[in-house]
Short mmCIF file of C-alpha atoms in Angstrom, two decimals:
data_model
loop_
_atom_site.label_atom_id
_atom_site.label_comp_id
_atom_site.label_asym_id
_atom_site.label_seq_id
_atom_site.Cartn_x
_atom_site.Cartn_y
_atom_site.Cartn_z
CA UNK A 1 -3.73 5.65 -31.14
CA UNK A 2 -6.70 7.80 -32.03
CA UNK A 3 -8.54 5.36 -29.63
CA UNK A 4 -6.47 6.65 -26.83
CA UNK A 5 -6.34 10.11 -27.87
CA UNK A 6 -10.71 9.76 -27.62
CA UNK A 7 -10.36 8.24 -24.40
CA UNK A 8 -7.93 10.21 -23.09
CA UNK A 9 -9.75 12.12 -20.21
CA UNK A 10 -11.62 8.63 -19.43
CA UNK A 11 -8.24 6.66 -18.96
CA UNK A 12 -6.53 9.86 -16.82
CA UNK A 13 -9.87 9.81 -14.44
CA UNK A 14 -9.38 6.22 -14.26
CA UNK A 15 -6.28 5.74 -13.37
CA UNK A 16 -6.24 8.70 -11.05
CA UNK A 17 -9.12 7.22 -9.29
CA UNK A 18 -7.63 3.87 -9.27
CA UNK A 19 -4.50 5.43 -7.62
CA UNK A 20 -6.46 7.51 -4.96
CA UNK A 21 -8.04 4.33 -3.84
CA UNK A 22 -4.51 2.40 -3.08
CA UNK A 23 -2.90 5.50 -1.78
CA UNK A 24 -5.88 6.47 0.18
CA UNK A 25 -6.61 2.89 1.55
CA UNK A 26 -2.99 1.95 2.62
CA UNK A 27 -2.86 5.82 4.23
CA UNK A 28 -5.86 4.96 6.52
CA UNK A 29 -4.53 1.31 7.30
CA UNK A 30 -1.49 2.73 8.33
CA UNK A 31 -3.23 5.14 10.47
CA UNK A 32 -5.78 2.83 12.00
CA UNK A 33 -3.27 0.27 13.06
CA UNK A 34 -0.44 2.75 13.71
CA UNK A 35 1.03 0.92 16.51
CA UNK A 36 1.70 -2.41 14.65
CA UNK A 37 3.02 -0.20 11.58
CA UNK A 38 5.39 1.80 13.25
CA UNK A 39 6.87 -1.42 14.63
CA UNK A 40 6.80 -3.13 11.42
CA UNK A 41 9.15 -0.06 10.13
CA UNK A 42 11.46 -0.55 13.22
CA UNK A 43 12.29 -4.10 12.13
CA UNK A 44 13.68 -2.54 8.87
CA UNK A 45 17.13 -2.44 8.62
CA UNK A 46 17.23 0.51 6.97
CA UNK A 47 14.68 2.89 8.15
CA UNK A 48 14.60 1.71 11.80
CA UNK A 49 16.57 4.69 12.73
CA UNK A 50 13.70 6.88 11.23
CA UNK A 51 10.58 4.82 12.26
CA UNK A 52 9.33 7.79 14.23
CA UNK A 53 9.25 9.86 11.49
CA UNK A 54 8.44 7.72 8.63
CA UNK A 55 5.52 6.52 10.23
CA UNK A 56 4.17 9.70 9.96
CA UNK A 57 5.53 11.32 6.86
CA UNK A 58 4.43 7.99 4.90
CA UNK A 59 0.63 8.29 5.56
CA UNK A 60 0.59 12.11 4.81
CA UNK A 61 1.88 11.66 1.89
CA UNK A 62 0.31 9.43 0.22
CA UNK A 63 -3.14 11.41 1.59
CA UNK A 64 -1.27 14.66 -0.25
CA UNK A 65 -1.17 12.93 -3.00
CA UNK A 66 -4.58 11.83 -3.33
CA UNK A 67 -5.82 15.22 -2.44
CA UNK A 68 -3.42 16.19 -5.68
CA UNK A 69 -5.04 13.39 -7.62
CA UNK A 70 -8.28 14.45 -7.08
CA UNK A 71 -7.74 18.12 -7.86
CA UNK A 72 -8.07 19.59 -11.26
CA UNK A 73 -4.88 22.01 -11.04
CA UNK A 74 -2.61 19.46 -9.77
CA UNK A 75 -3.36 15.85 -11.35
CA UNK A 76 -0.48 15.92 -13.40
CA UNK A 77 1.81 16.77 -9.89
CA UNK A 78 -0.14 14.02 -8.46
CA UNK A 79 0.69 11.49 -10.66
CA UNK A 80 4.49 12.26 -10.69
CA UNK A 81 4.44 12.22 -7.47
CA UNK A 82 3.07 8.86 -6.96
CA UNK A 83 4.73 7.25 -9.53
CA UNK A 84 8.46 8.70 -7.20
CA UNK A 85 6.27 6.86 -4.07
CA UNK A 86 5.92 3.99 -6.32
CA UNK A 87 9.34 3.72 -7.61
CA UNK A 88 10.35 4.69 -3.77
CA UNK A 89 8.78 1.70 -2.45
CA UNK A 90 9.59 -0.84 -5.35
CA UNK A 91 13.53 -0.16 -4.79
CA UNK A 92 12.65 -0.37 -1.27
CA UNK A 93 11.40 -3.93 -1.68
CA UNK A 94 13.66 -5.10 -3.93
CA UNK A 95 17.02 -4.30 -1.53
CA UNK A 96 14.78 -5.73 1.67
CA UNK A 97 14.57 -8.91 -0.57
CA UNK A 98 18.47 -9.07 -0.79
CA UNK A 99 18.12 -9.39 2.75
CA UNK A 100 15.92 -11.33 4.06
CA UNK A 101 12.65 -12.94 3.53
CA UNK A 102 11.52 -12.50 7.07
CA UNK A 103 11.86 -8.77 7.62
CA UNK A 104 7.53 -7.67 7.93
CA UNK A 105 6.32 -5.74 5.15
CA UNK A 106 5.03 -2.32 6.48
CA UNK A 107 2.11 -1.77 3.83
CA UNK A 108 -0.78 -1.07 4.72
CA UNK A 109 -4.06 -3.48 5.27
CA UNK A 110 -4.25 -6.26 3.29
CA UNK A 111 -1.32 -5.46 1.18
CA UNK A 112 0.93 -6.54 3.84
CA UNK A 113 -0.36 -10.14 3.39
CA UNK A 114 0.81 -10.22 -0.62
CA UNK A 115 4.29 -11.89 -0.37
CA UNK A 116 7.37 -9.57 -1.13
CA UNK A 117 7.69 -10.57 -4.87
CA UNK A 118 3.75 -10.66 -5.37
CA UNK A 119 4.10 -7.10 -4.49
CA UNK A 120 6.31 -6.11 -6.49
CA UNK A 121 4.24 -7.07 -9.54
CA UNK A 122 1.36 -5.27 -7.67
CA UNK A 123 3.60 -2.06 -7.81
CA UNK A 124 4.49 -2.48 -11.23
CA UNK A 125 1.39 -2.89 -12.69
CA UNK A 126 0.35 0.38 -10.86
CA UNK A 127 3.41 1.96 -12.29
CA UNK A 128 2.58 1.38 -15.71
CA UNK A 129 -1.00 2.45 -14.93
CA UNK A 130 0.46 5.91 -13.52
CA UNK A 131 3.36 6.16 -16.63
CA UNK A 132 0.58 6.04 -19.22
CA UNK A 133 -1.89 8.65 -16.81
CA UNK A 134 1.46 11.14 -16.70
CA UNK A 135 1.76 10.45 -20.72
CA UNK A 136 -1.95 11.68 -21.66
CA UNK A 137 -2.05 14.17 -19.14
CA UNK A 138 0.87 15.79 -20.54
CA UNK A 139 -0.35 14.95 -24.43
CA UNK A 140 -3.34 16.71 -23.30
CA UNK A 141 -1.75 19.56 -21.75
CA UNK A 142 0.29 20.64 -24.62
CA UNK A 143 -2.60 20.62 -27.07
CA UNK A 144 -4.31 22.44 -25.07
CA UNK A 145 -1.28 25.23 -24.57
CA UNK A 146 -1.11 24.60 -29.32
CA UNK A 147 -4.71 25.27 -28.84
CA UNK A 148 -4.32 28.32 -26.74
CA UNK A 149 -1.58 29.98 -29.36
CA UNK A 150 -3.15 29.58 -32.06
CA UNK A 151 -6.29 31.63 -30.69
CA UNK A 152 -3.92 34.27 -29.98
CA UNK A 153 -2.50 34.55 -33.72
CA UNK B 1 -24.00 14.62 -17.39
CA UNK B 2 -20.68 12.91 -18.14
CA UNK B 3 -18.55 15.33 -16.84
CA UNK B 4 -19.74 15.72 -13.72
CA UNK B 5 -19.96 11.85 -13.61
CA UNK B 6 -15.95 11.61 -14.18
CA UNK B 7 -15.27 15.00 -11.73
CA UNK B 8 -17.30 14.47 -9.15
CA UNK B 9 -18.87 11.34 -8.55
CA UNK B 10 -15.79 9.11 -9.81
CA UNK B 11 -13.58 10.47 -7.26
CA UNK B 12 -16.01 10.05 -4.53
CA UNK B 13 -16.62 6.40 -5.32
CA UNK B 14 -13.21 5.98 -4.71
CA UNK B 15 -12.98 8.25 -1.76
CA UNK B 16 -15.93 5.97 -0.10
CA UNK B 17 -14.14 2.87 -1.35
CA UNK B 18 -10.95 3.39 0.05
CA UNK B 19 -12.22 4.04 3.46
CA UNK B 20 -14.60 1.55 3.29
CA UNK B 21 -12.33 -1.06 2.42
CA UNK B 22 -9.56 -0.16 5.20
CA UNK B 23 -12.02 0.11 8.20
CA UNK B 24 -13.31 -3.58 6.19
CA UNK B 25 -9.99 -5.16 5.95
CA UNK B 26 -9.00 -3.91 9.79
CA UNK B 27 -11.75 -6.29 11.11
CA UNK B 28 -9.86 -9.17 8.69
CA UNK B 29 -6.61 -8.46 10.11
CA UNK B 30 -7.07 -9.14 13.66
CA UNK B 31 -7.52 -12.78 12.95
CA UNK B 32 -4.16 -13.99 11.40
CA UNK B 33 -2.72 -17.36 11.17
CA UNK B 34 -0.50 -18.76 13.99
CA UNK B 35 2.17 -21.59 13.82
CA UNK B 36 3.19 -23.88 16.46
CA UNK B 37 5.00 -27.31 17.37
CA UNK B 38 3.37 -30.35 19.18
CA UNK B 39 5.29 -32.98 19.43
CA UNK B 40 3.18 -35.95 18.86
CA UNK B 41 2.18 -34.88 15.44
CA UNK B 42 4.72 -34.38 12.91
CA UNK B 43 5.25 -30.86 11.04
CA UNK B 44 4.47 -27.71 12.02
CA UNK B 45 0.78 -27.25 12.48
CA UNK B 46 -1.41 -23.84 12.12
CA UNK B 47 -4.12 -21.94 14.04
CA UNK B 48 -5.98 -18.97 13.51
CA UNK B 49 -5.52 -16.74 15.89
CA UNK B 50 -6.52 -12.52 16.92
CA UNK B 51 -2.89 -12.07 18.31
CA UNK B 52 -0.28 -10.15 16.64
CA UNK B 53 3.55 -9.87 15.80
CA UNK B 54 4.02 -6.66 18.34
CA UNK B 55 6.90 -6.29 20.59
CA UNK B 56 5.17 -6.48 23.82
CA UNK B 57 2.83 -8.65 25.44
CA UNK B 58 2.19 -12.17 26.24
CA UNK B 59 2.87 -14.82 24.05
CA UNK B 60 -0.25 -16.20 22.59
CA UNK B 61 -0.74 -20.05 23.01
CA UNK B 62 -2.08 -22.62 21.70
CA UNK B 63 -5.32 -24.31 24.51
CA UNK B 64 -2.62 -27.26 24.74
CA UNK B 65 0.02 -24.69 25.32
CA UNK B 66 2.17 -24.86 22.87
CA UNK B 67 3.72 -21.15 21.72
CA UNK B 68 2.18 -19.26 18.79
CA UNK B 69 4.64 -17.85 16.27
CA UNK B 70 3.62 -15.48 13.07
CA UNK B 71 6.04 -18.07 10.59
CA UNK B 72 6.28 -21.89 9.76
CA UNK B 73 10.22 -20.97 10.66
CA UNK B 74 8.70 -20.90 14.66
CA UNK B 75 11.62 -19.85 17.43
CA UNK B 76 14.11 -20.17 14.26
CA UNK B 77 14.43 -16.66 13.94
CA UNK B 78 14.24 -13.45 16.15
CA UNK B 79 11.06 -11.18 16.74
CA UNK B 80 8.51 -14.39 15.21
CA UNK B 81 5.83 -14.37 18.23
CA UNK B 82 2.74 -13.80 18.44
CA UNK B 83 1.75 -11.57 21.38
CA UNK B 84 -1.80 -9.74 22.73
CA UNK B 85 -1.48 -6.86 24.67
CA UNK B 86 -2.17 -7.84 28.58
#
């Protein structure tokens, strides 16, 4: 415990950083092939109706949030924020699974060549990751605000 | 010194990363693996090829001519060609 407390601002960098890479690099995958991602979406079941849309709003998002990530204000907005994406997409997966197999993933890059189930994992593990960032941030956060009051006294 | 390494240089490692590695991987993805049927040999057998799963364009082929599709599961279900733009 006092191991993570010492390394708290190392871990929170880290895993920021590690998150601004995937949302950053499936954001500009996305982009760059937009085309074959916007028909990927409109083989959905689901979100075919929205494909127009959601190709668009997906990629600015997850740039937002790595914008968020990297600021100092708004890390700990950042990191809820990805971990909704996160949880977003995982649920996403897991009902497409129920459905079929076949339906193309529309991740970005490289990620769309992990199987379904092999990204799921992939998610979780960065869930975890981004749980334990939100958990130090806001550790850190309110020792700084006990810090703060007792100044004051 | 280790401040500004965890502020400022951290994030644009990851920054450069990112876009390196999507503009990197883009190259990767326009050869993919294509599926297709001949007869004479038993199985489904497998190609790379640069065409795509896209809903227009020609059909890719095989230099025998057999049709390319994106899954071992061939014409078996809907949307599984592989097209190029004409």
């Amino acid at each position: 415990m006092k191991w993570l407390q010492k390394h708290a601002n190392l871990i929170i960098e880290i895993t920021c950083n590690l998150l601004v890479v995937l949302f950053l690099y499936a954001a500009i995958s996305k982009l760059l092939d937009y085309q074959h991602f916007k028909w990927q979406l409109n083989q959905s079941p689901f979100i075919s109706t929205y494909s127009d849309s959601l190709s668009w709003i997906i990629p600015i998002t997850e740039i937002g949030i790595s914008i968020a990530l990297i600021s100092k204000e708004f890390k700990l907005e950042g990191l809820i924020s990805s971990l909704i994406l996160l949880g977003c997409f995982t649920t996403y997966i897991i009902i497409i699974l129920s459905y079929s197999n076949h339906i193309p993933c529309s991740c970005g890059g490289v990620l769309s060549s992990l199987g379904w189930k092999k990204h799921i994992l992939f998610n979780l593990s960065f869930m975890f990751l981004n749980t334990i960032g939100i958990l130090l941030t806001k550790h850190k956060k309110s020792i700084a605000r006990l810090q703060g009051k007792t100044e004051n006294l | 010194m280790k401040n500004s390494f965890l502020k400022i240089v951290l994030p644009a490692l990851a920054i450069m990363l990112a876009v390196g590695l999507s503009f990197a991987t883009e190259t990767l993805n326009s050869s993919v693996t294509g599926y297709y049927d001949d007869p004479a040999i038993p199985g489904v057998q497998s190609t790379t090829t640069d065409c795509m799963q896209q809903p227009s364009g020609v059909q890719c082929e095989t230099p025998e001519g057999f049709p390319l599709y994106a899954t071992p599961d061939l014409d078996n279900i809907p949307n599984n060609e592989l097209r190029k733009d004409e």
